[in-house]
Amino acid sequence: MSTPEYPRQAIEQRSHWPGWIWAVPITALAIVTWLGIRSWTSRGPEVRVIFPTIADLKPGDTPVKFQDLAVGTVKSVKLEKDFRHMQVELQLQSTMEGHLGQDTKFWIVGANFTFTKLSDFNTIVSGPYVAMQPSPGPVQDRYIGISEPPVLKYGEQGTPFILYSETLSGIQHGTPIFYLDETVGEVRSYRMTGLHGFEITALIKAPFDKLVHTGTRFWNASAIHLSNGPNGPKLEFHSVPALVEGAIAFETPSDSTEGSTAQPYHKFHLYDDQDAAENAPTSNGVSYRAVFAGAANSLGKNAPVELMGSVIGSVSDANSNTRL
């Protein structure tokens, strides 16, 4: 006798996994958590900077850069009570830890647009940003921002000097400085001094800065100089690039090489051209006034004064004096 077969009954087993529909939000939550932890661990110090100028800095958007590399962002901006300064809080990356000593510099690039700075053109679309130059040491309570970039860039070696001139005559930010035919430095900044001249900050890079002595003479090499000497008219210029971009050149007279090397920010006069620099009187020079009975139309400013074939000076001014 056979055993009767009964219909099989399915047994339902509940899965402990909530279902594939939950995989997407759980994965998204894990990614957000990981990004949050990563952001928190990569956050560096917060610093407070007082800037002497007002600029359109946007919290959370305006970057802080070191040599064109973003190292932080602007966290907050607040106008000072004098309405001329602003207080800016910066959130820096953790890599800047230990590089925020008291000599750290902060400045704003693109706050005041000028056609002579290439960096300002880059901010036309992106807007101004905060630049910094780190210095070893712990973070400070606050920093005082500067209006112009430091003369010496990070890791750069050289010596800054001051040149005085009545006019700029093509001199601008970044104008190259030549010794013979070698580029040895550049103009880092300039400013007006009163109403009758300019103060130019020039950096001569190492080791060429040792060529600058107290008797060194600088001149504007960007101009075309037409002189009227004993051999007739003479046209001089340093080079074609100097005519287009502007340039400064210098040399040290042989009798000045035995003097001491010029110290940082030593002041020099910037002569109009090479002839004026070479024929300029020394500190022991003597000025004379000569009156000629005949016509002296061929004499002009900077015309050489010779003694037995050697140039011993130059004409500083020449004019006619006719008595009726």
XYZ file of C-alpha atoms in Angstrom:
324
model
C 0.000 0.000 0.000
C 1.545 3.294 -1.069
C 1.776 6.372 1.074
C -0.401 9.197 -0.213
C 1.495 12.244 -1.540
C 0.524 15.610 -0.189
C 1.178 18.941 -1.960
C 4.455 20.536 -0.953
C 4.176 23.801 0.936
C 6.668 26.601 0.229
C 8.552 27.857 3.241
C 9.143 31.639 3.254
C 12.531 32.766 4.658
C 13.066 36.445 5.427
C 16.410 37.920 4.344
C 18.395 40.021 6.801
C 19.548 42.307 3.910
C 17.177 45.297 3.569
C 17.153 44.981 -0.206
C 19.004 46.389 -3.192
C 16.882 49.490 -3.105
C 18.802 50.603 -0.031
C 22.234 50.066 -1.572
C 22.312 53.443 -3.317
C 21.506 55.676 -0.306
C 23.787 53.647 1.982
C 26.657 54.000 -0.503
C 25.985 57.732 -0.864
C 25.959 58.129 2.913
C 29.274 56.293 3.173
C 30.839 58.532 0.514
C 29.571 61.710 2.189
C 30.883 60.492 5.545
C 34.264 59.685 4.029
C 34.468 63.081 2.318
C 33.539 64.810 5.563
C 36.225 62.955 7.517
C 38.763 63.688 4.787
C 37.829 67.372 4.739
C 38.077 67.596 8.526
C 41.456 65.885 8.692
C 42.864 68.029 5.836
C 41.761 71.311 7.373
C 44.616 73.431 8.513
C 44.890 76.527 10.670
C 42.617 79.544 10.491
C 44.386 82.910 10.354
C 43.236 86.507 10.593
C 44.735 89.170 8.294
C 44.202 92.953 8.324
C 44.570 94.295 4.780
C 45.268 97.992 4.009
C 42.997 97.903 0.950
C 39.407 96.874 0.266
C 38.741 94.247 -2.392
C 35.875 92.069 -3.572
C 36.797 88.878 -1.709
C 34.046 86.250 -1.567
C 33.863 83.937 1.493
C 34.015 80.283 0.514
C 35.003 81.114 -3.062
C 38.074 83.388 -3.191
C 41.217 81.222 -3.042
C 44.429 81.702 -1.112
C 47.411 80.935 -3.342
C 51.091 80.243 -2.906
C 52.937 80.488 -6.227
C 49.690 79.930 -8.223
C 48.798 76.844 -6.142
C 45.617 77.018 -4.030
C 46.391 76.425 -0.339
C 43.180 77.698 1.240
C 40.074 79.850 0.892
C 38.635 83.037 2.324
C 36.343 82.179 5.243
C 34.937 85.589 6.197
C 35.363 89.289 5.410
C 34.609 92.206 7.707
C 35.079 95.942 7.153
C 37.086 97.727 9.842
C 35.689 100.742 11.688
C 37.892 103.190 9.777
C 36.313 102.038 6.448
C 39.794 101.810 4.930
C 40.932 98.402 6.125
C 39.282 95.018 6.132
C 39.679 91.980 8.349
C 39.792 88.664 6.522
C 39.735 85.184 8.028
C 41.457 82.511 5.956
C 40.993 78.756 6.149
C 44.286 77.167 5.118
C 45.193 73.583 4.310
C 46.992 71.373 6.812
C 50.133 71.497 4.659
C 50.657 75.082 5.834
C 51.131 73.979 9.457
C 54.529 75.127 10.688
C 54.919 77.636 7.844
C 53.013 80.587 9.296
C 55.711 82.361 11.299
C 55.809 86.066 12.019
C 57.516 86.819 8.688
C 54.672 85.304 6.649
C 53.323 87.782 4.089
C 49.790 88.156 2.718
C 48.654 90.497 -0.071
C 45.749 90.819 -2.504
C 46.320 90.314 -6.225
C 43.989 92.199 -8.551
C 42.525 94.599 -5.988
C 43.697 97.630 -7.995
C 43.916 96.764 -11.680
C 46.897 98.124 -13.624
C 47.975 97.472 -17.206
C 51.615 97.019 -16.151
C 51.103 93.855 -14.076
C 50.571 90.576 -15.909
C 49.034 89.021 -12.785
C 46.263 91.634 -12.849
C 45.142 90.505 -16.317
C 44.608 86.980 -14.976
C 42.143 88.314 -12.397
C 39.842 90.028 -14.925
C 37.700 86.878 -15.178
C 38.528 85.005 -11.966
C 38.496 88.040 -9.683
C 41.035 89.038 -7.021
C 42.641 86.469 -4.748
C 44.834 86.376 -1.658
C 48.497 85.518 -2.222
C 50.872 84.469 0.512
C 54.564 83.877 1.118
C 55.122 81.413 3.983
C 57.759 81.606 6.682
C 58.820 78.896 9.158
C 57.173 79.124 12.564
C 53.894 78.714 14.439
C 50.671 80.506 13.551
C 50.339 84.083 14.865
C 47.348 85.815 16.449
C 47.002 88.049 13.401
C 48.930 89.285 10.380
C 49.196 92.700 8.753
C 48.717 92.417 5.003
C 50.939 94.321 2.591
C 49.881 96.340 -0.448
C 52.603 95.078 -2.818
C 54.251 91.657 -3.255
C 57.562 91.165 -1.401
C 60.631 92.222 -3.349
C 62.273 88.845 -2.756
C 60.115 85.890 -3.722
C 60.091 82.648 -1.730
C 63.486 80.945 -2.000
C 64.891 83.727 -4.185
C 68.335 85.190 -3.560
C 69.439 88.673 -4.528
C 69.706 92.269 -3.360
C 67.167 95.082 -3.830
C 68.329 98.603 -4.706
C 66.540 101.932 -5.099
C 66.798 103.944 -8.324
C 65.659 107.558 -8.602
C 64.485 109.059 -11.875
C 62.579 112.151 -12.987
C 60.522 110.088 -15.462
C 59.695 106.416 -15.982
C 60.305 106.481 -19.764
C 59.076 102.948 -20.408
C 60.068 101.493 -17.035
C 57.357 99.302 -15.506
C 56.838 96.229 -13.323
C 59.045 93.415 -14.589
C 61.333 95.591 -16.728
C 64.572 93.582 -17.186
C 67.923 94.816 -15.909
C 71.035 94.024 -17.945
C 74.705 93.736 -17.116
C 76.509 93.692 -20.463
C 74.103 91.482 -22.466
C 72.997 89.273 -19.571
C 69.655 89.686 -17.791
C 70.554 89.856 -14.096
C 67.460 91.347 -12.470
C 64.194 93.175 -12.910
C 62.078 96.050 -11.634
C 59.808 94.891 -8.811
C 57.890 98.101 -8.063
C 57.864 101.881 -8.416
C 56.096 104.830 -6.839
C 55.961 108.584 -7.202
C 58.015 110.682 -4.806
C 56.286 114.017 -4.571
C 55.645 115.746 -7.884
C 59.056 115.549 -9.509
C 60.244 111.981 -9.702
C 59.902 108.256 -9.163
C 61.436 105.754 -6.782
C 62.094 102.425 -8.500
C 62.801 99.219 -6.583
C 65.174 97.045 -8.595
C 66.231 93.504 -7.694
C 69.622 92.214 -8.826
C 69.716 88.432 -8.498
C 72.599 86.539 -6.930
C 75.460 86.231 -7.699
C 75.281 89.310 -9.944
C 74.328 91.533 -7.000
C 77.995 91.437 -5.963
C 78.794 93.439 -9.112
C 76.937 96.452 -7.730
C 79.220 98.820 -5.797
C 78.523 102.220 -4.346
C 80.009 103.753 -7.504
C 77.893 101.706 -9.940
C 75.864 103.674 -12.475
C 72.441 102.708 -13.802
C 70.814 104.091 -16.939
C 67.614 103.729 -18.923
C 68.413 101.406 -21.822
C 64.964 101.566 -23.415
C 65.365 104.912 -25.130
C 66.876 105.855 -28.466
C 69.623 108.369 -27.838
C 70.630 110.858 -30.520
C 73.747 112.808 -29.660
C 75.712 115.395 -31.597
C 79.390 114.820 -30.941
C 82.618 115.921 -32.594
C 82.241 113.172 -35.210
C 78.683 114.130 -36.089
C 75.283 112.791 -35.061
C 75.215 109.405 -33.319
C 72.189 107.129 -32.801
C 72.377 104.608 -29.956
C 70.058 102.029 -28.372
C 70.661 98.923 -26.256
C 68.667 96.320 -28.192
C 65.416 95.866 -30.095
C 63.683 94.029 -27.175
C 64.733 96.868 -24.877
C 63.036 99.364 -27.195
C 59.791 97.365 -27.113
C 59.668 96.185 -23.484
C 61.915 98.717 -21.771
C 65.177 97.951 -20.008
C 67.715 99.179 -17.466
C 71.458 98.583 -17.656
C 74.355 99.224 -15.306
C 78.116 99.109 -15.093
C 80.723 99.791 -12.452
C 83.603 102.110 -13.440
C 87.030 100.544 -13.025
C 87.980 103.063 -10.354
C 84.892 102.083 -8.317
C 85.394 98.313 -8.174
C 87.726 98.644 -5.213
C 84.948 100.203 -3.145
C 82.570 98.294 -0.945
C 79.707 96.249 -2.355
C 76.461 98.197 -2.162
C 74.167 97.267 0.715
C 70.464 96.409 0.258
C 68.301 99.398 -0.692
C 71.321 101.566 -1.492
C 70.138 104.559 -3.533
C 71.332 105.267 -7.075
C 70.437 107.833 -9.705
C 68.940 106.409 -12.906
C 70.521 108.286 -15.814
C 68.693 108.965 -19.066
C 71.150 106.994 -21.210
C 74.567 105.366 -21.218
C 76.444 108.522 -22.225
C 74.943 110.459 -19.352
C 75.898 107.680 -16.946
C 79.462 107.349 -18.197
C 80.128 111.093 -18.340
C 78.402 112.014 -15.106
C 80.714 113.855 -12.717
C 81.972 112.055 -9.660
C 81.558 113.357 -6.153
C 84.767 115.354 -6.703
C 83.579 116.881 -9.969
C 83.554 120.606 -10.611
C 80.980 122.547 -12.631
C 82.096 125.287 -15.032
C 80.253 127.870 -17.067
C 81.771 128.714 -20.444
C 80.773 131.575 -22.742
C 81.724 131.252 -26.420
C 81.938 134.266 -28.698
C 80.931 132.294 -31.778
C 77.932 130.100 -32.439
C 77.688 126.917 -30.397
C 74.669 125.356 -32.047
C 76.360 121.959 -32.282
C 76.591 121.705 -28.506
C 73.711 119.966 -26.818
C 72.947 118.368 -23.506
C 75.317 115.474 -22.682
C 77.812 116.520 -25.380
C 81.277 115.296 -24.281
C 83.971 117.554 -22.857
C 87.406 116.307 -23.899
C 90.956 116.961 -22.778
C 93.729 115.724 -25.060
C 91.405 113.157 -26.629
C 89.979 111.838 -23.354
C 86.431 112.505 -22.193
C 86.555 114.287 -18.841
C 82.975 115.495 -18.556
C 79.792 116.429 -20.369
C 77.634 119.442 -21.146
C 74.802 119.695 -18.638
C 73.004 122.549 -20.417
C 73.481 124.840 -23.423
C 71.566 127.927 -24.526
C 71.999 131.078 -26.560
C 72.507 134.470 -24.962
C 72.080 137.221 -27.556
C 72.646 140.833 -26.558
C 71.068 143.479 -28.768
